[in-house]
């Protein structure tokens, strides 16, 4: 929820919303014994591509869109069985952070799991937005 990527508006919006909601709940519960943590997994190998492709085909009119070429490229990406990204981790990579959040007396506020998540969290704080946008466009 801190780095947007083009053609993923609904997905990006949902993640940004979870960031804000988590921060709000954490503040509201500061005086309680309830700790709020957020997992920020980043690229994890799941069925996301298959599910995204089904939704894409249902809701996007590719043939009549000015984004037809980009949408076809997105479909080719979604057709792949795996991402091919060197930084993608298996879903099991989320288990240890979840256990830590549940068992720790002082859990982290954010658990950033993959390398890209850790790197972009830092880059967002130190880079001008226009430069970060260029990097995100290349990453997409």
XYZ file of C-alpha atoms in Angstrom:
140
model
C 0.000 0.000 0.000
C 2.885 2.425 -0.480
C 3.953 1.953 -4.117
C 1.428 2.135 -6.957
C 1.850 0.414 -10.301
C 0.014 1.313 -13.496
C -3.030 -0.687 -14.607
C -3.526 -1.981 -11.083
C -5.768 0.789 -9.757
C -8.270 -1.300 -7.811
C -5.513 -3.462 -6.361
C -3.418 -0.414 -5.419
C -6.425 1.320 -3.867
C -7.247 -1.712 -1.733
C -3.690 -1.905 -0.410
C -3.505 1.819 0.360
C -6.842 1.503 2.161
C -5.532 -1.362 4.296
C -2.493 0.771 5.213
C -4.692 3.645 6.375
C -7.188 1.407 8.165
C -4.402 -0.447 9.993
C -2.777 2.825 11.109
C -6.145 4.105 12.338
C -6.967 0.965 14.311
C -3.474 0.925 15.833
C -3.946 4.492 17.087
C -7.422 3.762 18.405
C -6.156 0.753 20.364
C -2.944 2.279 21.763
C -4.298 2.247 25.321
C -5.371 -1.386 25.103
C -3.406 -4.613 25.159
C -4.248 -5.196 21.497
C -1.375 -4.782 19.043
C -1.980 -4.127 15.365
C 0.531 -5.300 12.793
C 0.464 -5.153 9.025
C 2.060 -7.706 6.742
C 3.479 -6.142 3.592
C 4.436 -9.231 1.632
C 5.225 -7.805 -1.787
C 5.668 -10.313 -4.610
C 4.512 -13.696 -3.340
C 3.821 -16.654 -5.644
C 0.056 -17.270 -5.456
C -2.931 -17.728 -7.759
C -3.114 -13.944 -8.083
C -2.318 -13.888 -11.805
C -5.014 -16.437 -12.679
C -7.600 -14.614 -10.556
C -6.564 -11.225 -11.923
C -6.812 -12.495 -15.503
C -10.363 -13.760 -14.943
C -11.428 -10.395 -13.490
C -9.565 -8.537 -16.236
C -11.369 -10.462 -18.991
C -14.710 -9.939 -17.273
C -14.428 -6.177 -16.749
C -12.044 -4.748 -19.355
C -13.158 -4.069 -22.945
C -9.750 -4.489 -24.519
C -10.776 -4.097 -28.163
C -12.370 -0.662 -27.679
C -9.864 0.794 -25.227
C -7.211 3.392 -25.968
C -5.037 1.210 -23.728
C -5.479 -1.836 -25.982
C -1.763 -2.380 -26.550
C -0.885 -2.077 -22.852
C -3.804 -4.330 -21.914
C -2.617 -7.016 -24.315
C 0.794 -6.805 -22.679
C -0.843 -7.187 -19.259
C -2.725 -10.258 -20.494
C 0.526 -11.845 -21.691
C 1.976 -11.211 -18.231
C -1.070 -12.725 -16.545
C -0.963 -15.776 -18.855
C 2.338 -16.913 -17.367
C 2.117 -19.642 -14.754
C 4.746 -17.963 -12.592
C 6.011 -14.413 -12.426
C 9.599 -15.207 -13.323
C 10.602 -12.457 -10.900
C 13.824 -13.272 -9.064
C 12.476 -11.633 -5.896
C 9.198 -13.561 -5.674
C 8.911 -15.742 -2.591
C 6.595 -18.668 -1.860
C 3.491 -18.075 0.249
C 5.160 -19.915 3.129
C 7.455 -16.900 3.536
C 4.597 -15.158 5.330
C 4.325 -17.789 8.079
C 7.240 -16.661 10.286
C 6.160 -12.991 10.332
C 2.585 -13.984 11.188
C 3.798 -16.161 14.055
C 6.050 -13.359 15.292
C 3.162 -10.871 15.174
C 0.934 -13.268 17.112
C 3.448 -14.351 19.742
C 5.562 -11.247 20.339
C 4.820 -9.017 23.325
C 5.877 -6.060 21.148
C 5.195 -7.052 17.530
C 6.441 -4.916 14.681
C 4.006 -2.407 13.256
C 4.926 -3.509 9.720
C 6.404 -6.777 8.551
C 7.981 -6.258 5.138
C 8.678 -9.686 3.731
C 10.238 -9.545 0.259
C 13.277 -7.580 -0.848
C 11.297 -5.296 -3.193
C 8.950 -4.374 -0.356
C 11.869 -3.452 1.877
C 13.655 -1.507 -0.863
C 10.598 0.449 -2.044
C 9.671 1.362 1.531
C 13.061 3.072 1.841
C 12.993 4.571 -1.663
C 9.579 6.122 -1.042
C 11.015 7.981 1.953
C 14.174 9.277 0.292
C 13.425 9.802 -3.403
C 11.477 12.582 -5.065
C 8.105 11.290 -6.295
C 8.922 11.825 -9.985
C 12.059 9.714 -9.698
C 10.185 6.980 -7.826
C 7.526 7.065 -10.567
C 10.205 6.389 -13.195
C 11.491 3.438 -11.206
C 7.973 2.050 -10.732
C 7.254 2.398 -14.454
C 10.313 0.288 -15.227
C 9.406 -2.248 -12.539
C 5.905 -2.650 -13.975
